[in-house]
mmCIF file of C-alpha atoms in Angstrom:
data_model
loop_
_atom_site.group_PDB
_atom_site.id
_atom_site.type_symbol
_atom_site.label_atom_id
_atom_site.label_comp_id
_atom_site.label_asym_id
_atom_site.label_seq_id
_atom_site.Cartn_x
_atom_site.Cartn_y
_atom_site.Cartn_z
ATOM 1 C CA UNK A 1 3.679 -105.831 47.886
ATOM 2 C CA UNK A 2 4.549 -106.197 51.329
ATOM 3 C CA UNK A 3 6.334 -109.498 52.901
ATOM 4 C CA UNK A 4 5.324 -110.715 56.176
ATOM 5 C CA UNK A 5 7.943 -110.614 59.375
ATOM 6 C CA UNK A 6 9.654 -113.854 59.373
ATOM 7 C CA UNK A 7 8.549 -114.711 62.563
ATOM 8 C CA UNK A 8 7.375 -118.665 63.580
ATOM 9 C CA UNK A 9 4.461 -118.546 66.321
ATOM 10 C CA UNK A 10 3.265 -121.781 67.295
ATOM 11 C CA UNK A 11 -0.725 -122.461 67.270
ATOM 12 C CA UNK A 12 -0.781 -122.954 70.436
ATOM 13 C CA UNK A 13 1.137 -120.174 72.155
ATOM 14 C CA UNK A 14 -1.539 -118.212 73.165
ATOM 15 C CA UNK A 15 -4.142 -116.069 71.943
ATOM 16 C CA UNK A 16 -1.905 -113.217 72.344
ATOM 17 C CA UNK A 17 1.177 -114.575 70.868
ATOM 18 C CA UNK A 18 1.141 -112.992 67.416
ATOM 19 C CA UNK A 19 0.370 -109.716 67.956
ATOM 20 C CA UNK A 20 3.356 -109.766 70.826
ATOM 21 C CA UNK A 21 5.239 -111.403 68.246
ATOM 22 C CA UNK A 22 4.691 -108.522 65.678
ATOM 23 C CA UNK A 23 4.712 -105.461 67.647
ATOM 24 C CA UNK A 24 8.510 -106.993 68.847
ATOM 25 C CA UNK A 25 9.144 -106.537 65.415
ATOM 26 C CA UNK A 26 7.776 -102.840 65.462
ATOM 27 C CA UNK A 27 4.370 -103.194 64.003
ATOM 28 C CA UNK A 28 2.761 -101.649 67.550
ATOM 29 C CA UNK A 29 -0.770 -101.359 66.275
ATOM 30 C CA UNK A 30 -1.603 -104.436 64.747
ATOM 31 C CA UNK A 31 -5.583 -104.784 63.560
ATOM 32 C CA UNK A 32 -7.841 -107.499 62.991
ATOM 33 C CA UNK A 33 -11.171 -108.299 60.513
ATOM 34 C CA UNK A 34 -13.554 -110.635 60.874
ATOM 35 C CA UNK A 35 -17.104 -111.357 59.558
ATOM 36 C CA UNK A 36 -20.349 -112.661 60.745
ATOM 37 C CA UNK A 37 -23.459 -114.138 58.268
ATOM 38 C CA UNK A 38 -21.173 -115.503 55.575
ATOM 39 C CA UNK A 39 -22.726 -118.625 55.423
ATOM 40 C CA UNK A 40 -26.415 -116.749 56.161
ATOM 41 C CA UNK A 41 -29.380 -116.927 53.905
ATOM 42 C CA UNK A 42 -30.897 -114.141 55.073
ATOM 43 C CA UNK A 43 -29.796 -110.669 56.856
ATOM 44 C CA UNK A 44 -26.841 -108.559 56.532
ATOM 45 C CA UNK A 45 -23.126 -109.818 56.329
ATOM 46 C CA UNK A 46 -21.432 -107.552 58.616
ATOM 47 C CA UNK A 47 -17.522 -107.239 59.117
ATOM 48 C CA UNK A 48 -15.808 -106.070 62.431
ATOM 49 C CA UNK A 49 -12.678 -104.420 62.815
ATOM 50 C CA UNK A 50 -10.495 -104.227 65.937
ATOM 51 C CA UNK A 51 -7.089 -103.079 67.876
ATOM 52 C CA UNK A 52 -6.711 -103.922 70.944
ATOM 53 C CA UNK A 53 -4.501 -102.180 73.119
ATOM 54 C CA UNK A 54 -0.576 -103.527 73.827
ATOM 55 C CA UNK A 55 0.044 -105.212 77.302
ATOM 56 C CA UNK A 56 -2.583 -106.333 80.320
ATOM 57 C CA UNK A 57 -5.206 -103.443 79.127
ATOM 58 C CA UNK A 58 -5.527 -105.314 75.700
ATOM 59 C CA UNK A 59 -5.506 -109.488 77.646
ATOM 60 C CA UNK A 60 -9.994 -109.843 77.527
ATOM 61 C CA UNK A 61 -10.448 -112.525 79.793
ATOM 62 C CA UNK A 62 -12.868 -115.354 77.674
ATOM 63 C CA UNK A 63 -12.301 -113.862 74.305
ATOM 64 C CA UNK A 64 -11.977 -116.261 71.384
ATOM 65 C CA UNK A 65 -13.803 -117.233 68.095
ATOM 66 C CA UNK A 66 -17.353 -115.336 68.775
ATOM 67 C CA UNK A 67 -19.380 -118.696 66.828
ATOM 68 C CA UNK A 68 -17.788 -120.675 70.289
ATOM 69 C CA UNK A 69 -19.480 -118.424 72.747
ATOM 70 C CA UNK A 70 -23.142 -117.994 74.103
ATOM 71 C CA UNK A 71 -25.033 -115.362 73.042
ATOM 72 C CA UNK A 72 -24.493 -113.707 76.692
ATOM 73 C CA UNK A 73 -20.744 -114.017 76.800
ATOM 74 C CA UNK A 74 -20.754 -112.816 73.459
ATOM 75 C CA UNK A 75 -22.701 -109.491 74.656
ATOM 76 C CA UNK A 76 -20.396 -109.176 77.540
ATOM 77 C CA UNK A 77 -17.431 -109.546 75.601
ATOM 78 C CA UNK A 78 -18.259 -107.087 73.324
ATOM 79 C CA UNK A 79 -19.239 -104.237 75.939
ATOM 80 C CA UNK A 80 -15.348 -105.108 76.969
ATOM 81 C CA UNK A 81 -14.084 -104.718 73.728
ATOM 82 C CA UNK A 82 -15.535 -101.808 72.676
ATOM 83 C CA UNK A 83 -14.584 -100.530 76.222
ATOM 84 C CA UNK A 84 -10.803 -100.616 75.665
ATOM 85 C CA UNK A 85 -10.014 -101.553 71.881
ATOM 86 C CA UNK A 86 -7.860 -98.366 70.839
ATOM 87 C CA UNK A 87 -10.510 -98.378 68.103
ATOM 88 C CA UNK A 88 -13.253 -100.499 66.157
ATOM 89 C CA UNK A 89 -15.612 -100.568 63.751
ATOM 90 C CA UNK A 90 -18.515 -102.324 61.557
ATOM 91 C CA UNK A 91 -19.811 -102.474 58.266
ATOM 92 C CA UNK A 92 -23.095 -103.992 57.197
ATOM 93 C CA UNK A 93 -23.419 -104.966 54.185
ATOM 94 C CA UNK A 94 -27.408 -105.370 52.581
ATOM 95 C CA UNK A 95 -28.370 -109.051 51.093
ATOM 96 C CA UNK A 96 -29.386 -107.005 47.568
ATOM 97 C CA UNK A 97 -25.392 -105.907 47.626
ATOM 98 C CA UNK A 98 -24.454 -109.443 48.069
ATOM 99 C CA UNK A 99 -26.756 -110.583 45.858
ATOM 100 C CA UNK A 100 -25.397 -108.036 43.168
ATOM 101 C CA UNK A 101 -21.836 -108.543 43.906
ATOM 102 C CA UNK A 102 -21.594 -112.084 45.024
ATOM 103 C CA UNK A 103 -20.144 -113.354 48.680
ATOM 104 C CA UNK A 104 -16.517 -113.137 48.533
ATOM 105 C CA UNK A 105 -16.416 -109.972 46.693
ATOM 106 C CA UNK A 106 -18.356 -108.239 49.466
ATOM 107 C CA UNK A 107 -16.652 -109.817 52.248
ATOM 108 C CA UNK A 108 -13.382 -108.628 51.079
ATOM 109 C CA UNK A 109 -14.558 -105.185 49.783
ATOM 110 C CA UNK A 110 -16.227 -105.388 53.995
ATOM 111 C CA UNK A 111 -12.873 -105.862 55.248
ATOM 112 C CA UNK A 112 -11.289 -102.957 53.462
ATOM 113 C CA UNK A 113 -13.970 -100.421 54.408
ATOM 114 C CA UNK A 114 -13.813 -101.898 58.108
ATOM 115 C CA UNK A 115 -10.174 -101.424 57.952
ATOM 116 C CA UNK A 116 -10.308 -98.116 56.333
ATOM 117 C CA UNK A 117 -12.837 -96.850 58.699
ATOM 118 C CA UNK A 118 -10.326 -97.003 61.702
ATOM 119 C CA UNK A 119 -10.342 -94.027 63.885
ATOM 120 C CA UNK A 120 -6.270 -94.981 64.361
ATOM 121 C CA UNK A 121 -4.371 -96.600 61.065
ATOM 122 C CA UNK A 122 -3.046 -100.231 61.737
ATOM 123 C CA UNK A 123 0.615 -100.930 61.057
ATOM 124 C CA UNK A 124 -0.216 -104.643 60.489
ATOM 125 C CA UNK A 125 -3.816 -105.863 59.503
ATOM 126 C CA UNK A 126 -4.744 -109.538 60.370
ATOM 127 C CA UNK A 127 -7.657 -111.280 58.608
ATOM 128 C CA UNK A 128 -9.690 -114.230 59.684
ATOM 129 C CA UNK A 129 -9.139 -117.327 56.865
ATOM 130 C CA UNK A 130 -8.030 -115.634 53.356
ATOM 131 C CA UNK A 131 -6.035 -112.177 52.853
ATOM 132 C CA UNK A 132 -7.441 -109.167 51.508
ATOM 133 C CA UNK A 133 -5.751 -106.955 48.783
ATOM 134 C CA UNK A 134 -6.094 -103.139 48.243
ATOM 135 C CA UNK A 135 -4.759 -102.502 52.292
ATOM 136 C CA UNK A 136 -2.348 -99.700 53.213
ATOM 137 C CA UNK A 137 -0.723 -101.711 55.955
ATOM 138 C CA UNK A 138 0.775 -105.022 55.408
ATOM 139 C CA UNK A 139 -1.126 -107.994 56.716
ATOM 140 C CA UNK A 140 -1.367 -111.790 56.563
ATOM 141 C CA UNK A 141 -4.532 -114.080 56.716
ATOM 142 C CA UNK A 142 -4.457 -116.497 59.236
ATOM 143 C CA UNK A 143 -5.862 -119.821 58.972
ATOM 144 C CA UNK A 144 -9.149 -119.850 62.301
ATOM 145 C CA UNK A 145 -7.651 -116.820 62.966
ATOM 146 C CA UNK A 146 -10.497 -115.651 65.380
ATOM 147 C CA UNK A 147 -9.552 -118.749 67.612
ATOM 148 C CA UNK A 148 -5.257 -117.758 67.473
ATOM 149 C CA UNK A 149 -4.794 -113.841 67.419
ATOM 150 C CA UNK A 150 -6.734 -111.835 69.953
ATOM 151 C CA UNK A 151 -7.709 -108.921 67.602
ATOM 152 C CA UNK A 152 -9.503 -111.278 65.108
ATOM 153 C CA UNK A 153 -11.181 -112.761 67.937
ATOM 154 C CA UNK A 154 -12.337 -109.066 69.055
ATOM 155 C CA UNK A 155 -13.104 -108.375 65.523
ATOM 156 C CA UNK A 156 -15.539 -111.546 65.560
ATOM 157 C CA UNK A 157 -17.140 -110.432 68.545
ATOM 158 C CA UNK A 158 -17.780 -106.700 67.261
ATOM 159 C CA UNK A 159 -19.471 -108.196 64.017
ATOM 160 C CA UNK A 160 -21.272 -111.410 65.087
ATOM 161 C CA UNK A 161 -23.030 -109.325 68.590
ATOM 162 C CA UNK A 162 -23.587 -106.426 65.797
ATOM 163 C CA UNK A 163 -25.251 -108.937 63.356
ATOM 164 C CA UNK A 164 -27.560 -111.245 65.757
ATOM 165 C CA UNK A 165 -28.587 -107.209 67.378
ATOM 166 C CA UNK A 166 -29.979 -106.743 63.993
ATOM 167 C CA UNK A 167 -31.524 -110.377 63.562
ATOM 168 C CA UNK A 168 -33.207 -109.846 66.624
ATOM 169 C CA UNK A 169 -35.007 -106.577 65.070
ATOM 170 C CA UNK A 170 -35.846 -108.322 62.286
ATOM 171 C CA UNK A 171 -37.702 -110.759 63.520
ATOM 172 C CA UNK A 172 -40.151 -107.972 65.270
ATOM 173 C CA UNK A 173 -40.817 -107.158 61.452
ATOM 174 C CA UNK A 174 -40.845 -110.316 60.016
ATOM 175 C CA UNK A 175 -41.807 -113.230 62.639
ATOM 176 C CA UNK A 176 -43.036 -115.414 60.447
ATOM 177 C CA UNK A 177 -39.364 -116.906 60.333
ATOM 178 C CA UNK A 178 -37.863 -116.931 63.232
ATOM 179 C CA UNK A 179 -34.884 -114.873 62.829
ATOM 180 C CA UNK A 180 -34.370 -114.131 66.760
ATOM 181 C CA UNK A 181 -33.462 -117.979 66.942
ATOM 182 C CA UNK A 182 -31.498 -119.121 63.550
ATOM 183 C CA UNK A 183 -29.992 -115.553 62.675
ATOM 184 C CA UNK A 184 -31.057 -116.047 59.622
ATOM 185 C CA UNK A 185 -28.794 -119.391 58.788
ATOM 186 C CA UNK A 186 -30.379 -122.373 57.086
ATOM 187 C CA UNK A 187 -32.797 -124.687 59.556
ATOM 188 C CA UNK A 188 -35.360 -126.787 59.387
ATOM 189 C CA UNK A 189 -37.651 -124.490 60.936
ATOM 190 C CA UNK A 190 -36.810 -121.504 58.467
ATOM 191 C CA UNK A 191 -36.549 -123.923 55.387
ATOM 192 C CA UNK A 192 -39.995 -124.851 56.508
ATOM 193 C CA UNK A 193 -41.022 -120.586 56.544
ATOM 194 C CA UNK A 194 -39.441 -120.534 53.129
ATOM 195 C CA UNK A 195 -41.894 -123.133 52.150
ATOM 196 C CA UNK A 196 -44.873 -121.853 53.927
ATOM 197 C CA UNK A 197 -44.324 -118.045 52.882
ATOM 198 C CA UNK A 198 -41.632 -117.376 50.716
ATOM 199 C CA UNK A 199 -38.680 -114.628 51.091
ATOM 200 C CA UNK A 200 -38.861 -111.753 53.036
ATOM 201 C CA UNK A 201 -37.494 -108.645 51.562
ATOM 202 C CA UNK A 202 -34.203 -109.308 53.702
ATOM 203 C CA UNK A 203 -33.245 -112.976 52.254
ATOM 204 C CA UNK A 204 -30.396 -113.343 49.742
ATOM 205 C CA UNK A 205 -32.099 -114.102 46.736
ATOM 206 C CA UNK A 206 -28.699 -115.488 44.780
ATOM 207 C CA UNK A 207 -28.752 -118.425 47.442
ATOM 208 C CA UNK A 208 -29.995 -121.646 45.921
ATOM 209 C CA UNK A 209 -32.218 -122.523 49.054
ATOM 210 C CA UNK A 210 -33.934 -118.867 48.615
ATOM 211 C CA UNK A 211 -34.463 -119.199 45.222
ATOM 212 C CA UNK A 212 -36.402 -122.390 44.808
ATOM 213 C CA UNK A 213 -38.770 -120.929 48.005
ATOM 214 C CA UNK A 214 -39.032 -117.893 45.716
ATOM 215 C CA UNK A 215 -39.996 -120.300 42.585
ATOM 216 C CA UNK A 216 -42.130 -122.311 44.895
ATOM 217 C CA UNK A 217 -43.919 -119.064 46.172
ATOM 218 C CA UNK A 218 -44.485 -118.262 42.700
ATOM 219 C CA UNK A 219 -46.634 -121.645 42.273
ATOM 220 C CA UNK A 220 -43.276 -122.926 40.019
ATOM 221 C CA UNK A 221 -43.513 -119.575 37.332
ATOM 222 C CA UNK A 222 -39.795 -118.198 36.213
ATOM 223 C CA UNK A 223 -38.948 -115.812 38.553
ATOM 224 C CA UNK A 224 -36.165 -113.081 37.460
ATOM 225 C CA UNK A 225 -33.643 -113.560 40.503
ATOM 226 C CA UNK A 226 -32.000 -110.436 38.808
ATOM 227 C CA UNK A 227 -35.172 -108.380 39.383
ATOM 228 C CA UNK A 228 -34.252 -108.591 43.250
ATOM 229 C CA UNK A 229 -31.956 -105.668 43.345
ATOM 230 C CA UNK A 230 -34.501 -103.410 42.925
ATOM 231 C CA UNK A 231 -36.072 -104.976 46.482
ATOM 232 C CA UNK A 232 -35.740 -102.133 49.201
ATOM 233 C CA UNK A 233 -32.629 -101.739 51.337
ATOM 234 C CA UNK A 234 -32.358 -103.916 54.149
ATOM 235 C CA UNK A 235 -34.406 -100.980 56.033
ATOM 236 C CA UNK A 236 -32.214 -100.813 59.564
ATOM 237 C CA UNK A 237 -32.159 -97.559 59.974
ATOM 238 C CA UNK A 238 -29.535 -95.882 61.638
ATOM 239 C CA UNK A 239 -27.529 -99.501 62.038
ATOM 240 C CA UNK A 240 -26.682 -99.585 57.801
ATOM 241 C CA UNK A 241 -23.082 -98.380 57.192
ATOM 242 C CA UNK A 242 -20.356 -97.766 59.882
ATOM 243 C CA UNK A 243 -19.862 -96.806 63.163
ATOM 244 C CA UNK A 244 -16.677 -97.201 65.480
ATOM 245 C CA UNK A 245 -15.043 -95.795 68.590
ATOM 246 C CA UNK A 246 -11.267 -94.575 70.071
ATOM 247 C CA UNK A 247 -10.647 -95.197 73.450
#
């Protein structure tokens, strides 16, 4: 089990300040996860991985928690980190995987195959809001840790521009509800499409919300929630999986 550095940071010293703070203590390349479409009914959870380079090359003017930004910052942003990150990645994970394995168990299994997947190894891994187990570096979890330490922030961007990419084609095969605009979160609007047409093959069928349309769609019959696994895959394509770059 590995102990943290006993270093103190204050909240407010920057977005850089950890990172420097750690790599004084000799952890040079120091990654960060993050996740987009936790709190999603429908779509793909998708975890980003990044580490940025030390120094000026690594300082992204703008960057902070991706949920903060517009959509366009967000895109610029991302063509900036994936420009000079000394590597990233992304995982996507299918709504039948998290409806099989439940949230938290593929957000964490997310982070260690974003992690993993790491064209350069991390000496020090930091994760957005609760720590993840089974790493080969040590890390800590920091507490909004997209809005305090510059790599989650990058990480947040990588997954969340990654994520609404794939909403967007989505909606082209299912715009009944709207995914270009709500992502795939719970509104009005789609609550209403749940209503009016039931789930699409790409909803989370575990979620309460997506249930009852499912039970509603059914004209109030039992429906098998457990028969959703055998739904097909999310269908993206080349997107499902991993992908990642070395500058």
């Amino acid at each position: 089990m590995f102990a943290p550095p006993r270093t103190i940071v204050q909240r407010d010293a920057g977005l850089y300040a950890l990172e420097r703070a750690l790599q004084r203590r000799g952890f040079r390349i120091v990654a960060g996860a993050d996740e987009a479409g936790r709190g999603a009914c429908a779509g793909p959870l998708v975890v980003g991985a990044a580490i940025l380079p030390e120094g000026k090359r690594g300082e992204i003017a703008g960057l902070t928690d991706s949920k903060l930004l517009s959509a366009a910052t967000r895109e610029r942003l991302y063509d900036e980190v994936v420009a000079r990150a000394v590597a990233w990645s992304v995982v996507i994970i299918e709504p039948g995987e998290v409806d099989g394995r439940g949230l938290h168990v593929c957000n964490l299994a997310g982070m260690r195959r974003a992690l993993a997947s790491l064209a350069v190894s991390p000496q020090y891994v930091l994760t957005d809001g609760f720590g993840v187990d089974g790493l080969s570096a040590p890390g800590l979890a920091v507490w909004k840790g997209d809005r305090v330490a510059a790599c989650v922030a990058a990480a947040s961007i990588v997954a969340k521009v990654t994520r609404d990419r794939i909403m967007v084609d989505l909606h082209e095969r299912y715009p009944e509800y709207g995914f270009a605009e709500h992502k795939g979160y719970s509104t009005p609007d789609h609550q209403a499409a749940l209503r009016s047409h039931g789930p699409s093959p790409v909803h989370r069928y575990s979620y309460a919300n997506v249930a009852a349309a499912l039970g509603d769609a059914s004209g109030g019959g039992t429906v098998a929630v457990s028969g959703v696994a055998a739904r097909s895959p999310l269908a993206l394509g080349d997107n499902v999986g991993m992908e990642g770059g070395q500058a």
